[in-house]
Amino acid sequence: MALLELDDLRARYGETDVLHGITLSVEPGAIVAILGANGAGKTTTFRAITGAIPTSGAVRFDGRPIKGNSPEAAARLGIAHVPEGRGTLAALTVRENLALGAFTQKDSKRTRATYERVVSYFPRLAERCNQAAGTLSGGEQQMLAIGRALMMEPRLMLLDEPSLGLAPLIVREIFALLERINKSDGVTILVSEQNAKLALAAASHAYVLETGRIAVSGPSADLNRDDAVRKSYLGY
Ligand SMILES: Nc1ncnc2c1ncn2[C@@H]1O[C@H](COP(=O)(O)OP(=O)(O)OP(=O)(O)O)[C@@H](O)[C@H]1O
Ligand SMILES: [Mg+2]
């Protein structure tokens, strides 16, 4: 059974329809990519999944609709959202930001163990645990946002354009970490990207979004091999 299923998901801002019926599924343990240009609807899809905006159609997690349909309800089920632009709190330290990620966790001993594991993934964060998040480099802030999401021990992580504004080297480092987190912690990942090449290398399946619709989808290897798909949708 799929961990996450979207069935004919639609969303609008005011009078403007933005998602015109998105159907996709994410198998447990998978890395799945949503590809698409600026304005294709990637961020809106994530907002619709977490219930941050009104939608129609179905979002099922573990076979059941998300009750309450709100970001808090989604978080309690184990869905961590790393939003576009990261959303870390600039005035708080690295350690404080990470602690906030554990808000659904009541067991403080377990939270400490999770903290140790998370900082072991990100040695750069460990060195900067008392530094204000706002003074971190862009790449470090993205790592902090991912680390904060991991603090809630999610089953599913939604990552909205993690490569945005970052240099190629740090982007590769972040994707390598995502693959490691996926394999060793078993976290299922749904990641949106404009950098199709990079995302297809990490993901087993991908969906190409075009103005709020899925234009093409399939196993990453098939999309990568298809010249027409590459030229029309992937831009390389
Ligand atoms: N709050 C809003 N009010 C009205 N329209 C919006 C709002 N947010 C997004 N849109 C519109 O919805 C469409 C999809 O936007 P969305 O942010 O989901 O795209 P995206 O694929 O994430 O793009 P990007 O790669 O630039 O982040 C765009 O046409 C955008 O202008
Ligand atoms: Mg976006």
Tab-separated table of C-alpha atoms and ligand atoms in Angstrom:
chain	number	residue	atom	x	y	z
A	1	MET	CA	0.000	0.000	0.000
A	2	ALA	CA	1.202	3.510	-0.815
A	3	LEU	CA	2.276	5.680	2.125
A	4	LEU	CA	0.938	8.822	0.466
A	5	GLU	CA	-1.752	8.994	-2.182
A	6	LEU	CA	-3.163	12.057	-3.892
A	7	ASP	CA	-6.320	11.428	-5.839
A	8	ASP	CA	-7.594	14.160	-8.178
A	9	LEU	CA	-6.257	16.825	-5.813
A	10	ARG	CA	-7.390	20.329	-6.711
A	11	ALA	CA	-6.580	23.684	-5.155
A	12	ARG	CA	-7.238	27.331	-5.859
A	13	TYR	CA	-6.141	30.705	-4.574
A	14	GLY	CA	-9.239	32.901	-4.457
A	15	GLU	CA	-10.905	32.522	-7.835
A	16	THR	CA	-7.868	31.072	-9.574
A	17	ASP	CA	-7.585	27.307	-9.991
A	18	VAL	CA	-3.956	26.278	-9.593
A	19	LEU	CA	-4.003	22.474	-9.195
A	20	HIS	CA	-6.266	20.791	-11.729
A	21	GLY	CA	-6.418	17.249	-10.397
A	22	ILE	CA	-3.132	15.767	-9.229
A	23	THR	CA	-3.030	11.995	-8.816
A	24	LEU	CA	0.159	10.479	-7.482
A	25	SER	CA	1.394	7.908	-5.041
A	26	VAL	CA	4.505	7.461	-2.954
A	27	GLU	CA	5.482	3.961	-1.846
A	28	PRO	CA	6.893	3.475	1.655
A	29	GLY	CA	10.679	3.854	1.689
A	30	ALA	CA	10.809	5.565	-1.705
A	31	ILE	CA	12.287	8.844	-2.863
A	32	VAL	CA	9.857	10.434	-5.333
A	33	ALA	CA	10.413	13.703	-7.198
A	34	ILE	CA	7.985	16.356	-8.366
A	35	LEU	CA	9.608	18.268	-11.209
A	36	GLY	CA	8.410	21.475	-12.761
A	37	ALA	CA	9.294	25.003	-13.763
A	38	ASN	CA	8.516	28.191	-11.827
A	39	GLY	CA	4.803	28.423	-11.184
A	40	ALA	CA	4.050	24.795	-12.133
A	41	GLY	CA	2.384	24.201	-8.755
A	42	LYS	CA	5.040	22.369	-6.730
A	43	THR	CA	4.735	24.503	-3.594
A	44	THR	CA	0.948	24.516	-3.899
A	45	THR	CA	0.954	20.700	-4.039
A	46	PHE	CA	2.864	20.540	-0.745
A	47	ARG	CA	0.541	23.101	0.850
A	48	ALA	CA	-2.418	21.039	-0.316
A	49	ILE	CA	-0.930	17.831	1.135
A	50	THR	CA	-0.400	19.385	4.571
A	51	GLY	CA	-3.791	21.078	4.596
A	52	ALA	CA	-2.377	24.607	4.614
A	53	ILE	CA	-4.839	25.605	1.867
A	54	PRO	CA	-8.375	24.406	1.075
A	55	THR	CA	-8.525	21.602	-1.461
A	56	SER	CA	-10.848	19.113	-3.052
A	57	GLY	CA	-10.004	15.542	-3.946
A	58	ALA	CA	-8.294	13.140	-1.594
A	59	VAL	CA	-5.031	13.065	0.338
A	60	ARG	CA	-4.507	9.673	1.987
A	61	PHE	CA	-1.667	8.861	4.332
A	62	ASP	CA	-1.259	5.199	5.213
A	63	GLY	CA	-4.564	4.504	3.480
A	64	ARG	CA	-6.582	7.014	5.496
A	65	PRO	CA	-7.608	10.619	4.858
A	66	ILE	CA	-5.674	13.074	7.018
A	67	LYS	CA	-8.127	13.888	9.810
A	68	GLY	CA	-8.469	17.574	10.595
A	69	ASN	CA	-6.637	18.384	7.367
A	70	SER	CA	-4.223	20.900	8.907
A	71	PRO	CA	-0.419	21.217	9.084
A	72	GLU	CA	-0.583	20.189	12.787
A	73	ALA	CA	-2.636	17.075	11.977
A	74	ALA	CA	-0.175	16.179	9.226
A	75	ALA	CA	2.792	16.645	11.593
A	76	ARG	CA	1.210	14.409	14.225
A	77	LEU	CA	0.833	11.659	11.646
A	78	GLY	CA	4.554	11.916	10.893
A	79	ILE	CA	4.630	14.189	7.866
A	80	ALA	CA	7.465	16.729	8.092
A	81	HIS	CA	7.367	19.661	5.709
A	82	VAL	CA	10.580	21.470	4.805
A	83	PRO	CA	9.132	24.504	3.059
A	84	GLU	CA	10.581	26.523	0.215
A	85	GLY	CA	12.831	29.139	1.767
A	86	ARG	CA	13.503	26.790	4.703
A	87	GLY	CA	11.411	28.422	7.427
A	88	THR	CA	14.014	28.297	10.179
A	89	LEU	CA	13.724	30.914	12.927
A	90	ALA	CA	16.518	33.418	12.407
A	91	ALA	CA	16.813	34.724	15.967
A	92	LEU	CA	16.964	31.271	17.560
A	93	THR	CA	20.109	29.175	17.731
A	94	VAL	CA	20.697	26.001	15.760
A	95	ARG	CA	20.039	23.943	18.891
A	96	GLU	CA	16.780	25.808	19.626
A	97	ASN	CA	15.574	25.375	16.049
A	98	LEU	CA	16.279	21.649	16.242
A	99	ALA	CA	14.476	21.402	19.589
A	100	LEU	CA	11.382	23.007	18.004
A	101	GLY	CA	11.303	20.195	15.473
A	102	ALA	CA	10.649	17.719	18.282
A	103	PHE	CA	7.404	19.376	19.388
A	104	THR	CA	5.383	16.208	18.802
A	105	GLN	CA	7.814	14.137	20.881
A	106	LYS	CA	7.044	13.813	24.610
A	107	ASP	CA	9.911	11.514	25.647
A	108	SER	CA	12.890	13.784	26.434
A	109	LYS	CA	15.402	10.919	26.529
A	110	ARG	CA	14.359	9.885	23.061
A	111	THR	CA	14.530	13.513	21.886
A	112	ARG	CA	18.141	13.714	23.099
A	113	ALA	CA	19.026	10.533	21.229
A	114	THR	CA	17.371	11.864	18.074
A	115	TYR	CA	19.264	15.151	18.482
A	116	GLU	CA	22.562	13.264	18.621
A	117	ARG	CA	21.687	11.284	15.508
A	118	VAL	CA	20.584	14.381	13.602
A	119	VAL	CA	23.723	16.366	14.387
A	120	SER	CA	25.815	13.335	13.399
A	121	TYR	CA	24.377	13.736	9.893
A	122	PHE	CA	25.323	17.406	9.845
A	123	PRO	CA	28.730	17.963	11.447
A	124	ARG	CA	28.595	21.601	10.300
A	125	LEU	CA	25.515	22.119	12.447
A	126	ALA	CA	27.102	20.410	15.420
A	127	GLU	CA	29.941	22.943	15.303
A	128	ARG	CA	27.429	25.780	15.218
A	129	CYS	CA	24.816	24.649	17.738
A	130	ASN	CA	24.883	27.978	19.631
A	131	GLN	CA	24.952	30.174	16.535
A	132	ALA	CA	21.811	32.109	15.524
A	133	ALA	CA	20.158	30.422	12.541
A	134	GLY	CA	19.942	33.739	10.708
A	135	THR	CA	23.729	33.960	10.548
A	136	LEU	CA	24.181	30.532	8.905
A	137	SER	CA	25.082	30.257	5.231
A	138	GLY	CA	22.288	29.298	2.822
A	139	GLY	CA	23.489	25.705	2.632
A	140	GLU	CA	23.736	25.427	6.417
A	141	GLN	CA	20.215	26.841	6.765
A	142	GLN	CA	18.910	24.202	4.378
A	143	MET	CA	20.656	21.533	6.442
A	144	LEU	CA	19.132	22.986	9.597
A	145	ALA	CA	15.665	22.899	8.024
A	146	ILE	CA	16.151	19.229	7.106
A	147	GLY	CA	17.594	18.501	10.557
A	148	ARG	CA	14.629	20.156	12.225
A	149	ALA	CA	12.245	18.025	10.160
A	150	LEU	CA	14.175	14.883	11.176
A	151	MET	CA	13.804	15.796	14.854
A	152	MET	CA	10.137	14.828	14.657
A	153	GLU	CA	11.181	11.338	13.451
A	154	PRO	CA	8.948	11.622	10.412
A	155	ARG	CA	7.712	8.783	8.273
A	156	LEU	CA	7.397	11.103	5.293
A	157	MET	CA	9.450	14.189	4.531
A	158	LEU	CA	8.177	16.779	2.045
A	159	LEU	CA	11.034	18.887	0.710
A	160	ASP	CA	10.266	21.906	-1.415
A	161	GLU	CA	13.158	22.788	-3.751
A	162	PRO	CA	16.078	22.120	-1.427
A	163	SER	CA	18.576	23.267	-4.085
A	164	LEU	CA	17.094	26.766	-4.374
A	165	GLY	CA	19.817	29.418	-4.387
A	166	LEU	CA	22.619	27.033	-3.427
A	167	ALA	CA	25.918	26.303	-5.149
A	168	PRO	CA	26.200	22.956	-7.004
A	169	LEU	CA	28.668	21.476	-4.531
A	170	ILE	CA	26.460	22.033	-1.489
A	171	VAL	CA	23.409	20.850	-3.434
A	172	ARG	CA	25.156	17.551	-4.163
A	173	GLU	CA	26.058	17.259	-0.503
A	174	ILE	CA	22.414	17.810	0.498
A	175	PHE	CA	21.126	15.206	-1.957
A	176	ALA	CA	23.715	12.692	-0.768
A	177	LEU	CA	22.465	13.296	2.782
A	178	LEU	CA	18.860	12.821	1.717
A	179	GLU	CA	19.728	9.448	0.209
A	180	ARG	CA	21.537	8.484	3.391
A	181	ILE	CA	18.603	9.551	5.585
A	182	ASN	CA	16.232	7.630	3.308
A	183	LYS	CA	18.304	4.454	3.523
A	184	SER	CA	19.418	4.421	7.136
A	185	ASP	CA	16.387	6.004	8.858
A	186	GLY	CA	13.829	4.649	6.386
A	187	VAL	CA	12.290	8.093	5.867
A	188	THR	CA	10.144	8.252	2.735
A	189	ILE	CA	10.846	11.438	0.771
A	190	LEU	CA	8.773	13.491	-1.656
A	191	VAL	CA	11.003	16.223	-3.056
A	192	SER	CA	10.199	19.009	-5.515
A	193	GLU	CA	12.930	20.318	-7.779
A	194	GLN	CA	13.623	22.427	-10.827
A	195	ASN	CA	16.973	20.679	-11.030
A	196	ALA	CA	15.606	17.598	-12.792
A	197	LYS	CA	18.908	15.868	-13.400
A	198	LEU	CA	19.814	15.888	-9.754
A	199	ALA	CA	16.366	14.864	-8.539
A	200	LEU	CA	16.076	12.020	-11.061
A	201	ALA	CA	19.414	10.651	-9.901
A	202	ALA	CA	18.099	10.370	-6.333
A	203	ALA	CA	14.466	9.421	-6.962
A	204	SER	CA	13.032	6.111	-8.168
A	205	HIS	CA	9.918	7.786	-9.616
A	206	ALA	CA	9.099	11.273	-10.789
A	207	TYR	CA	6.094	13.347	-11.749
A	208	VAL	CA	6.506	16.316	-14.081
A	209	LEU	CA	4.096	19.125	-13.219
A	210	GLU	CA	3.058	21.644	-15.836
A	211	THR	CA	0.630	24.436	-14.908
A	212	GLY	CA	-1.054	22.413	-12.203
A	213	ARG	CA	-1.307	19.127	-14.090
A	214	ILE	CA	0.871	16.053	-14.282
A	215	ALA	CA	2.272	16.092	-17.793
A	216	VAL	CA	4.415	12.956	-17.559
A	217	SER	CA	5.326	10.488	-14.860
A	218	GLY	CA	7.159	7.231	-14.456
A	219	PRO	CA	10.285	5.555	-13.183
A	220	SER	CA	13.194	8.021	-13.191
A	221	ALA	CA	15.247	5.779	-15.463
A	222	ASP	CA	12.488	5.822	-18.121
A	223	LEU	CA	12.104	9.616	-17.958
A	224	ASN	CA	15.851	10.032	-18.204
A	225	ARG	CA	16.022	7.801	-21.292
A	226	ASP	CA	13.149	9.482	-23.132
A	227	ASP	CA	14.584	12.189	-25.408
A	228	ALA	CA	11.230	13.912	-25.963
A	229	VAL	CA	10.594	14.064	-22.225
A	230	ARG	CA	14.067	15.373	-21.593
A	231	LYS	CA	13.840	18.105	-24.189
A	232	SER	CA	10.250	19.166	-23.483
A	233	TYR	CA	10.141	18.942	-19.749
A	234	LEU	CA	13.515	18.452	-18.219
A	235	GLY	CA	15.507	21.074	-20.075
A	236	TYR	CA	18.685	19.059	-20.705
B	1	LIG	N1	-0.916	32.975	-2.408
B	1	LIG	C1	-1.169	32.933	-3.719
B	1	LIG	N2	-2.189	33.657	-4.259
B	1	LIG	C2	-2.470	33.593	-5.591
B	1	LIG	N3	-1.803	32.825	-6.470
B	1	LIG	C3	-0.787	32.100	-5.997
B	1	LIG	C4	-0.411	32.115	-4.603
B	1	LIG	N4	0.641	31.288	-4.447
B	1	LIG	C5	0.917	30.784	-5.673
B	1	LIG	N5	0.073	31.271	-6.599
B	1	LIG	C6	0.075	30.927	-8.037
B	1	LIG	O1	-0.079	29.522	-8.179
B	1	LIG	C7	0.727	29.017	-9.240
B	1	LIG	C8	1.621	27.897	-8.718
B	1	LIG	O2	2.538	28.433	-7.789
B	1	LIG	P1	3.536	27.551	-6.934
B	1	LIG	O3	4.136	28.440	-5.931
B	1	LIG	O4	2.833	26.331	-6.456
B	1	LIG	O5	4.586	27.120	-8.056
B	1	LIG	P2	5.998	26.392	-7.892
B	1	LIG	O6	5.975	25.235	-8.851
B	1	LIG	O7	6.265	26.104	-6.487
B	1	LIG	O8	6.998	27.498	-8.464
B	1	LIG	P3	8.511	27.880	-7.988
B	1	LIG	O9	9.409	26.889	-8.652
B	1	LIG	O10	8.691	29.255	-8.549
B	1	LIG	O11	8.551	27.828	-6.508
B	1	LIG	C9	1.480	30.211	-9.789
B	1	LIG	O12	0.834	30.646	-10.951
B	1	LIG	C10	1.392	31.250	-8.683
B	1	LIG	O13	1.367	32.561	-9.201
B	2	MG	MG	7.687	26.688	-5.207
